[in-house]
Short mmCIF file of C-alpha atoms in Angstrom, two decimals:
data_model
loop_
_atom_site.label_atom_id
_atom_site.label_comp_id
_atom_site.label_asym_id
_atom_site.label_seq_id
_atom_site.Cartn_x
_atom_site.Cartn_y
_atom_site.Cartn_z
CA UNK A 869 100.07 192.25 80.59
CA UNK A 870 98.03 194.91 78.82
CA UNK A 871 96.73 198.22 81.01
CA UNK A 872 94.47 200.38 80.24
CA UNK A 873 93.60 203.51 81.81
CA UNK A 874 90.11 205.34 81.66
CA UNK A 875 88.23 207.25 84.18
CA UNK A 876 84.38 206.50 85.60
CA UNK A 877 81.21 208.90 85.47
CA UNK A 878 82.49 211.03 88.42
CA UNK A 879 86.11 211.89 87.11
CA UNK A 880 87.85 208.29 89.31
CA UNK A 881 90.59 206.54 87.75
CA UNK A 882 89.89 203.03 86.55
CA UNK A 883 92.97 200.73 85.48
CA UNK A 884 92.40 197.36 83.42
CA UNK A 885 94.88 194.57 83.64
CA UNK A 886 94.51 192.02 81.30
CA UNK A 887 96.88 188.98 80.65
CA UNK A 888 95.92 189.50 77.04
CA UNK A 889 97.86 191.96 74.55
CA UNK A 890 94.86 192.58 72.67
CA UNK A 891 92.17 193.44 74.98
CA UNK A 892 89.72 196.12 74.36
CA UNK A 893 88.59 197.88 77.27
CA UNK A 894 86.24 201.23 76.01
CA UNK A 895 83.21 200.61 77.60
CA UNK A 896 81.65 203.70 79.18
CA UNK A 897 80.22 204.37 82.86
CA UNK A 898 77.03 205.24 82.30
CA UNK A 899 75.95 206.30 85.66
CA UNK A 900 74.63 209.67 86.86
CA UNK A 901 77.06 210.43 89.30
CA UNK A 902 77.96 213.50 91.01
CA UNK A 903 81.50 214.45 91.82
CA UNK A 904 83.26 212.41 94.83
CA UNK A 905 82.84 214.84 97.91
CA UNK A 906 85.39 213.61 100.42
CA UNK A 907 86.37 215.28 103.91
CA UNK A 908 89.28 213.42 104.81
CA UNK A 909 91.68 215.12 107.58
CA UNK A 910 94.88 213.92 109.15
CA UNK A 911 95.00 214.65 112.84
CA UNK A 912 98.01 214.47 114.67
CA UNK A 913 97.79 212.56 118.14
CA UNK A 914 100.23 215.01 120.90
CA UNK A 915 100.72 211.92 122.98
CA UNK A 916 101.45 209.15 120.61
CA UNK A 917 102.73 210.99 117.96
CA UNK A 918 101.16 209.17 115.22
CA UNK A 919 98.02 209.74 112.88
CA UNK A 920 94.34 209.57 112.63
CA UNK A 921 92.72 209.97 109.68
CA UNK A 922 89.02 211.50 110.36
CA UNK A 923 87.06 210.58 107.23
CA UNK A 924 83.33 211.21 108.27
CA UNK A 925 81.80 210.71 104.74
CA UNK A 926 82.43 207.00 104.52
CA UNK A 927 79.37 206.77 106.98
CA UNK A 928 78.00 206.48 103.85
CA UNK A 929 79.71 204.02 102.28
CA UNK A 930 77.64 200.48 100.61
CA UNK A 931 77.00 198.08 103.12
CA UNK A 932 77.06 194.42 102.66
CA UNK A 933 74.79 194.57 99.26
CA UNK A 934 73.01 191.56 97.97
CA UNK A 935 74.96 190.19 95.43
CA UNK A 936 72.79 191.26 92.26
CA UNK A 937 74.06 194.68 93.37
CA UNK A 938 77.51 194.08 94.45
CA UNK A 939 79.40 197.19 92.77
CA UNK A 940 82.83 195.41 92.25
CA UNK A 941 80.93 192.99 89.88
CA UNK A 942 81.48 193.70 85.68
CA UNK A 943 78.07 195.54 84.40
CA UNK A 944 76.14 193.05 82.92
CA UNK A 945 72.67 193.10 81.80
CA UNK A 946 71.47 196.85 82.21
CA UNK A 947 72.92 196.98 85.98
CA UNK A 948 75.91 199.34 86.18
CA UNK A 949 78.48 198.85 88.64
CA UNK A 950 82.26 200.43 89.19
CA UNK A 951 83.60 198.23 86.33
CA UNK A 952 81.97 199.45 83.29
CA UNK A 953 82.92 196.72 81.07
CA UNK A 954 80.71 193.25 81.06
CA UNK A 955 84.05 191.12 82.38
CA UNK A 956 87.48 191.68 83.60
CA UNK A 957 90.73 190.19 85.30
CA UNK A 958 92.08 193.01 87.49
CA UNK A 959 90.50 195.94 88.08
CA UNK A 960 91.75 198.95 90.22
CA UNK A 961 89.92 202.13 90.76
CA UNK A 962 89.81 204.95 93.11
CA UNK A 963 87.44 204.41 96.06
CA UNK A 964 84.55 206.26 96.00
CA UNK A 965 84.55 206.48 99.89
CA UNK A 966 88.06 207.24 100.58
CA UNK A 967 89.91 207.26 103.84
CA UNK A 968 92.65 209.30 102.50
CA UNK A 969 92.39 211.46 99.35
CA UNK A 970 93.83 214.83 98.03
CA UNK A 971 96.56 216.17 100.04
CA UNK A 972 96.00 213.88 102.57
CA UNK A 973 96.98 210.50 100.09
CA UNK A 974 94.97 208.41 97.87
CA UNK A 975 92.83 204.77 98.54
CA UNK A 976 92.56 202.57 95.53
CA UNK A 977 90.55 199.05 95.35
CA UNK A 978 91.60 196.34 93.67
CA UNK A 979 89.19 193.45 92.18
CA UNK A 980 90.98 190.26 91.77
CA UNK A 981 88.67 188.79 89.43
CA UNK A 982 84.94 189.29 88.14
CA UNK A 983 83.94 186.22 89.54
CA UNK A 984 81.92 187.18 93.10
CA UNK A 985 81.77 183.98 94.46
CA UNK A 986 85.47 183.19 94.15
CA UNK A 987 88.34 183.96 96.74
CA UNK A 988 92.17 184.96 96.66
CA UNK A 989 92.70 181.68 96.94
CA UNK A 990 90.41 180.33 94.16
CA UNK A 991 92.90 182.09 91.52
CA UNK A 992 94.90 180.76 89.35
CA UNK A 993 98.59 181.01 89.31
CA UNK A 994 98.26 183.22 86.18
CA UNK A 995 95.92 185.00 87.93
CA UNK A 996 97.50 185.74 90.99
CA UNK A 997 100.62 186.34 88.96
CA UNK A 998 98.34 189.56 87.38
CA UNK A 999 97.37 190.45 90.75
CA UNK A 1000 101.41 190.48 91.54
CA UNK A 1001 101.73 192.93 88.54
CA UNK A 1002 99.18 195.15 89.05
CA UNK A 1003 99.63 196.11 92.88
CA UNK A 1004 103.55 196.39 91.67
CA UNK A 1005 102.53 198.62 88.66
CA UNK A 1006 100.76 200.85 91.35
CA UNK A 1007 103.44 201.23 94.28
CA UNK A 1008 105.33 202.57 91.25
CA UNK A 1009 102.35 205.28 90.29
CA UNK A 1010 101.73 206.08 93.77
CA UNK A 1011 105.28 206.38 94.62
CA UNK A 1012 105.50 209.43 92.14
CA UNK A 1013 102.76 211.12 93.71
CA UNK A 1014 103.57 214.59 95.79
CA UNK A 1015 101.30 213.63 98.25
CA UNK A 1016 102.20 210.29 98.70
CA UNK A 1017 104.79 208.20 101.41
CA UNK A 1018 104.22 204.76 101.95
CA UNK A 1019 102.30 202.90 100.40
CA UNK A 1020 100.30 199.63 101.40
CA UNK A 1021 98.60 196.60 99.67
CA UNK A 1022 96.28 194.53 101.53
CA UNK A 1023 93.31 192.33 101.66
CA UNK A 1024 90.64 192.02 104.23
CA UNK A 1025 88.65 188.43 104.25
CA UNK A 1026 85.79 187.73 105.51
CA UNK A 1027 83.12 189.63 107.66
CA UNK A 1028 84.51 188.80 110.70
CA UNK A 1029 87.60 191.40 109.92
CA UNK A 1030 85.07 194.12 108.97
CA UNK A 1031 84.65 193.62 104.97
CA UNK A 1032 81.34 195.31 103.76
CA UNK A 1033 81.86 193.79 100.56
CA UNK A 1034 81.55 190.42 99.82
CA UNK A 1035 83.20 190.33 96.48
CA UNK A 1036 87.23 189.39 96.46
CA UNK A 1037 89.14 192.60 96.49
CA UNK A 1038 91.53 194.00 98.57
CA UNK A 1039 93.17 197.58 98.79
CA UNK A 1040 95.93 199.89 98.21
CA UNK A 1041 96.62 203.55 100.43
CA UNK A 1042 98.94 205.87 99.27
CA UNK A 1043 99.64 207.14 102.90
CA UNK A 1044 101.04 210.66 103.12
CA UNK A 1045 103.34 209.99 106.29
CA UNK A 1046 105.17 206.91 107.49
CA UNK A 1047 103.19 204.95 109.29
CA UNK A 1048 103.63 204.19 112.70
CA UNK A 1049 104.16 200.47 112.46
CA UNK A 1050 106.81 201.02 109.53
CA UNK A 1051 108.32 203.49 111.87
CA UNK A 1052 108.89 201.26 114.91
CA UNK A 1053 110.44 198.98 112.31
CA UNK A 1054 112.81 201.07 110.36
CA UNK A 1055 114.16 202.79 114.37
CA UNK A 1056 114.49 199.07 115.44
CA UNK A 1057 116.79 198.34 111.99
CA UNK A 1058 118.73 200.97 112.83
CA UNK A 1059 118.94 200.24 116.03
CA UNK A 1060 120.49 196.48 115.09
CA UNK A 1061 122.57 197.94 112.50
CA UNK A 1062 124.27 200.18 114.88
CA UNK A 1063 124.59 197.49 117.63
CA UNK A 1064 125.92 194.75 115.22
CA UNK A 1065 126.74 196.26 111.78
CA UNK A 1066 124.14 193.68 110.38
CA UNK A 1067 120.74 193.95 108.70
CA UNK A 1068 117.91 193.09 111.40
CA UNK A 1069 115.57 191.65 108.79
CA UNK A 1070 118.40 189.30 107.42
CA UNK A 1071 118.92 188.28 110.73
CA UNK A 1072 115.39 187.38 111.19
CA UNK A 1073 114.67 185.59 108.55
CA UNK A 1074 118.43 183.65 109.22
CA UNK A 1075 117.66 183.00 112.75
CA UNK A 1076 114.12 181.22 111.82
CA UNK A 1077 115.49 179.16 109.52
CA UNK A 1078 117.92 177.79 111.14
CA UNK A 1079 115.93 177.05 114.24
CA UNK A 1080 113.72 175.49 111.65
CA UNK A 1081 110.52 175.29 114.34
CA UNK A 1082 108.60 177.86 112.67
CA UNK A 1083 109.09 177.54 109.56
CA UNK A 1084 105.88 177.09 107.63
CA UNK A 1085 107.59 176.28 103.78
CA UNK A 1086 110.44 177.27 101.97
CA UNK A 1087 111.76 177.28 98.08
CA UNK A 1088 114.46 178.97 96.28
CA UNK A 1089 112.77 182.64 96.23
CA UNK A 1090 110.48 182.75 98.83
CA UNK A 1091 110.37 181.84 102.79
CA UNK A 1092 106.99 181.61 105.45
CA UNK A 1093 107.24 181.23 108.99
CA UNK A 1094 105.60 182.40 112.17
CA UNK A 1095 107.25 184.56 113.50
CA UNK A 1096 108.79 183.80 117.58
CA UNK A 1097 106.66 186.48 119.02
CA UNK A 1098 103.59 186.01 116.53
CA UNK A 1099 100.91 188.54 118.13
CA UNK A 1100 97.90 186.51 116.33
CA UNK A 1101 96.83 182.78 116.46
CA UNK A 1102 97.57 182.19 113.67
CA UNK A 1103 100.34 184.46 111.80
CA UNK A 1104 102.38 183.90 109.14
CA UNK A 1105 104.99 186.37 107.23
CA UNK A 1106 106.57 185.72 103.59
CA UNK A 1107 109.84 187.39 102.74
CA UNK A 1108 111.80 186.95 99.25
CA UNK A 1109 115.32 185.53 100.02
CA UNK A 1110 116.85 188.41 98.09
CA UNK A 1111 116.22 191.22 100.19
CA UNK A 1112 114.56 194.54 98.34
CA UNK A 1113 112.56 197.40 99.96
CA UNK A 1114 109.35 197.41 98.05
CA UNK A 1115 107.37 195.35 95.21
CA UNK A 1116 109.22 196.87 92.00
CA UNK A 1117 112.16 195.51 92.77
CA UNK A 1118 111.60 191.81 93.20
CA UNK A 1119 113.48 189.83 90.39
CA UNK A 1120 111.70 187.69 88.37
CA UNK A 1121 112.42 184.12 89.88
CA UNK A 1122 110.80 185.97 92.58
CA UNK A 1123 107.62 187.24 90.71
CA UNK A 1124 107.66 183.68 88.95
CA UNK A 1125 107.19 181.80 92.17
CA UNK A 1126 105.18 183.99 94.45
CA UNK A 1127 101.77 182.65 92.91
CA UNK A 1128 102.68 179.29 93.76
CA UNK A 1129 103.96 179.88 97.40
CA UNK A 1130 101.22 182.64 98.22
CA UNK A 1131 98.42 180.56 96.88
CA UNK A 1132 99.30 177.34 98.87
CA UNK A 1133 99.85 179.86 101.69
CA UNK A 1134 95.70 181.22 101.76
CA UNK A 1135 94.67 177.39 100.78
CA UNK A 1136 96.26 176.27 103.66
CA UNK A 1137 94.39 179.29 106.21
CA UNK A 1138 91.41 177.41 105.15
CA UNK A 1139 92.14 174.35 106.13
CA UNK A 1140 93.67 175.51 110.09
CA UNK A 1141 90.70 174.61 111.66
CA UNK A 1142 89.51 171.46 109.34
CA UNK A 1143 86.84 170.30 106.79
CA UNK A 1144 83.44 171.82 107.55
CA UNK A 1145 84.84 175.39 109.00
CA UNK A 1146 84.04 178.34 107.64
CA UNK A 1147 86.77 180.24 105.21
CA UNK A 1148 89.27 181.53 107.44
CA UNK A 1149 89.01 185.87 107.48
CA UNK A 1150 92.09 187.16 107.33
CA UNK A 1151 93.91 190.33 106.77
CA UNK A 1152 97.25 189.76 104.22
CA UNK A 1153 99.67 193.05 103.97
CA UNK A 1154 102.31 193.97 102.48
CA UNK A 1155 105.15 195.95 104.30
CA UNK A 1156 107.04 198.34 101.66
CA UNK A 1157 109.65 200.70 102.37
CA UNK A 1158 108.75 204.41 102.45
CA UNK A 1159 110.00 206.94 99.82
CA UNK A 1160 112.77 209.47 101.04
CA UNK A 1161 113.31 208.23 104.62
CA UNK A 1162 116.59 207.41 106.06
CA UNK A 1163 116.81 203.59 106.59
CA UNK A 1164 115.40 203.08 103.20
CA UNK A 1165 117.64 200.26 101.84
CA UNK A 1166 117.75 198.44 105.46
CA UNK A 1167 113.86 197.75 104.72
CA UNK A 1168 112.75 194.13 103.24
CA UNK A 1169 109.65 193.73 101.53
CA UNK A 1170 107.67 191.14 103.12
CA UNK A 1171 103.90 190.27 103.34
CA UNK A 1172 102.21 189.54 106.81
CA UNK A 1173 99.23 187.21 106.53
CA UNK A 1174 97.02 186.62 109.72
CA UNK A 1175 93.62 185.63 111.12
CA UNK A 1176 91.40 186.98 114.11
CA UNK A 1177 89.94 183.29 114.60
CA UNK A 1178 91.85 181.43 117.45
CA UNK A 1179 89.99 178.17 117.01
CA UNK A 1180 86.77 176.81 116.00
CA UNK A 1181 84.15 179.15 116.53
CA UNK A 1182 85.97 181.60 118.40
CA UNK A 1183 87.89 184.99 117.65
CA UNK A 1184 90.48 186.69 119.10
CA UNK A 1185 89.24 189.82 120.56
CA UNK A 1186 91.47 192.71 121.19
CA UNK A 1187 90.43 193.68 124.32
CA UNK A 1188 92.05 195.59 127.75
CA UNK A 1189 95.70 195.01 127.36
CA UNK A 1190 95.39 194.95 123.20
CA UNK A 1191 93.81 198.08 122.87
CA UNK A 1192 94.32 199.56 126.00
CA UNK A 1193 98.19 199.09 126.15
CA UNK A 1194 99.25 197.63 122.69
CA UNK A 1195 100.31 194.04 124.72
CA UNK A 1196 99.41 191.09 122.53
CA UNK A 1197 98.24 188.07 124.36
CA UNK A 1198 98.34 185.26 121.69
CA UNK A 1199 96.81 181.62 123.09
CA UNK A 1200 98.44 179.66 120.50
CA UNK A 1201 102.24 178.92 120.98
CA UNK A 1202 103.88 180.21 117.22
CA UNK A 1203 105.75 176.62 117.13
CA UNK A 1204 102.32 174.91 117.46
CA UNK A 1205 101.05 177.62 115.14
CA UNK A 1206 103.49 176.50 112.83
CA UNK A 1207 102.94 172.93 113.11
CA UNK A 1208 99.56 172.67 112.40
CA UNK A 1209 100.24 175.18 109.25
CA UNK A 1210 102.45 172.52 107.97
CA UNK A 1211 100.34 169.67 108.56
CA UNK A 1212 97.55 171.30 106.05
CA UNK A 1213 99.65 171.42 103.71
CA UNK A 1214 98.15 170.73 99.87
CA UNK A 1215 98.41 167.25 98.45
#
C-alpha cells in the first residue's frame, strides 16, 4: 500500500491509498474555496449524561446531487470534485460539513472506490483489503490526536438510512469523549469480570457458538452471528477469534481473511429479502476500544452490521418505546434472522 498525503483548496487533509508502490498522486484542487467555517459544540445532557453534538452549519451540507456532480467522484473532464486526481482506490478526506471538528474531534470520509455506481459489496477482495488498511492506518492517526477518544468507522447504505450521497463511502469520527454506547459496554465488562473473573465478550462469542442457532458463518479468524437479543430485523455482528481492542492490532490471518468473510457478509444483506428487492440500506460499524479508559484491554473489536428494512417493502421505524424509552421491539426472531442469513448464502 502506498499513501499519500496532500491537502485540498481550503487547507482539508486528503489521504491516497493505492495498492500500487508507484503511484503518483500530485494533482492540485483547483477550486475557489473559502476556509471551512464550522460551529460544532458538544452539549452535555444533565439527565442522561451523555452528548449532543450541535453542528448547525451542516444545514448546508450537498444534498442528494445528480451524479454528474457527485463530489466524491475523481475530477474528470473540467468538473472538480473533493478528489483532485482523475481516478483513485481509497480516498479519505476531512468533511467539509463536519459534525465534530477542532476541539470538539474530527469527521473524515472515506471513498471506497471511484466507481459511483458500485457498492461495498461490489469490491474486490483486494479492494476491500485497502479499505481494511486505510480505516486501520487512520484509528492509528486519530488515536494520537489531543482532541481525540474513540474513534468510529462506519458506513451508511442506502437512502432509506439517511445517506445524501449516493456514491459508496462511509465515515470515520474521531469522538472527543466515550461514547455512550461504548460506555454501557465497557461498565457491563466490568461488571462480568467482577462477577465471574471472565471476559464478557469471550463469553459471548463462546456461548453463540456453541448454541450454534445463530450463527451466520464461521472460519479460522473470523465469526458472524445474530446476536440473542438482536434489536434490528436483521442484525449481524463479526468478531476476530483472537480478541484485540481496536483495528491496529488484528494479526494478519485476520486482515487476510476479513475481505472474504465481510464481503460474503454485505452480498448476502442483498439477497434477505430475494431477487428483484431493492439493495438492502444498512448501517455497518465498527466498535473500537477508547484510548486511556479503564477497561481498555477487556474491549474486543468487532463490527455490527444491520438494516432498518424488516421485510419487503417495509422498515422498521423507531417509534414510542424506541425513541421514547430506548426498548427495542424487533419482529423477527434472531434464530429465524439467522436462518434465512444462512440460506443466502453465495454459491
Amino acid at each position: 500500500m502506498k499513501k499519500t498525503v496532500t491537502t485540498l483548496a481550503d487547507g482539508r487533509e486528503l489521504i491516497y491509498y493505492d495498492a500500487a508502490e508507484d503511484t503518483v498522486r500530485d494533482a492540485v484542487d483547483q477550486r475557489p474555496l473559502d476556509p471551512v467555517s464550522t460551529s460544532s459544540e458538544i452539549r452535555r445532557d444533565p439527565l442522561l449524561g451523555d452528548a449532543v453534538a450541535i453542528a448547525s452549519h451542516r444545514q448546508a451540507r450537498t444534498y442528494h446531487p445528480p451524479a454528474d456532480a457527485c463530489p466524491l467522484c475523481p475530477t474528470r473532464e473540467g468538473r472538480h470534485s473533493e478528489i483532485p486526481d482523475g481516478s483513485y482506490d481509497v480516498a479519505v478526506f476531512e468533511n467539509r460539513f463536519p459534525s465534530l471538528a477542532g476541539d470538539s474531534g474530527r469527521c473524515e470520509v472515506v471513498c471506497f472506490t471511484s466507481d459511483h455506481d458500485a457498492s461495498f459489496a461490489d469490491l474486490t477482495e483486494e479492494q476491500a483489503a485497502l479499505v481494511l488498511a486505510a480505516w486501520t492506518d487512520r484509528t492509528a492517526a486519530l488515536a494520537a490526536l489531543d482532541q481525540v477518544t474513540q474513534v468510529f468507522c462506519f458506513e451508511n447504505r442506502g437512502a432509506e438510512i439517511g445517506v445524501t450521497l449516493g456514491h459508496p463511502h462511509g465515515q470515520i469520527y474521531g469522538y472527543p469523549f466515550v461514547t455512550p454506547r461504548t460506555g454501557l459496554m465497557l461498565r457491563s465488562a466490568a461488571r462480568h469480570r467482577a462477577e465471574t473473573g471472565s471476559n464478557l465478550f469471550d463469553d459471548v462469542v463462546a456461548r453463540e457458538e456453541k448454541d450454534g442457532s445463530r450463527v451466520v458463518l464461521a472460519t479460522e479468524h473470523w465469526i458472524a452471528f445474530v446476536p440473542y437479543a438482536a434489536h434490528w430485523p436483521y442484525e449481524v455482528h463479526l468478531y476476530p477469534r483472537r480478541r484485540v481492542p481496536d483495528l491496529r492490532e488484528l494479526d494478519e490471518g485476520a486482515r487476510t481473511e476479513f475481505p472474504q468473510v465481510y464481503l460474503e457478509l454485505l452480498r448476502r444483506f442483498d439477497r434477505i429479502f430475494g431477487p428483484g428487492e431493492p439493495p438492502t440500506p444498512y448501517i455497518s460499524a465498527w466498535h473500537q476500544a477508547p484510548f486511556g479508559v479503564d477497561g481498555r484491554e477487556d474491549f474486543a473489536l468487532h463490527l455490527e452490521l444491520f438494516t432498518i428494512r424488516r421485510t419487503s417493502g417495509k422498515l422498521k421505524f423507531l417509534a414510542g418505546s424506541e425513541s421514547g424509552m430506548s426498548v427495542f421491539i424487533n419482529d423477527v426472531p434472531p434464530e429465524a434472522a439467522a436462518e434465512r442469513l444462512r440460506e443466502v448464502a453465495s454459491q
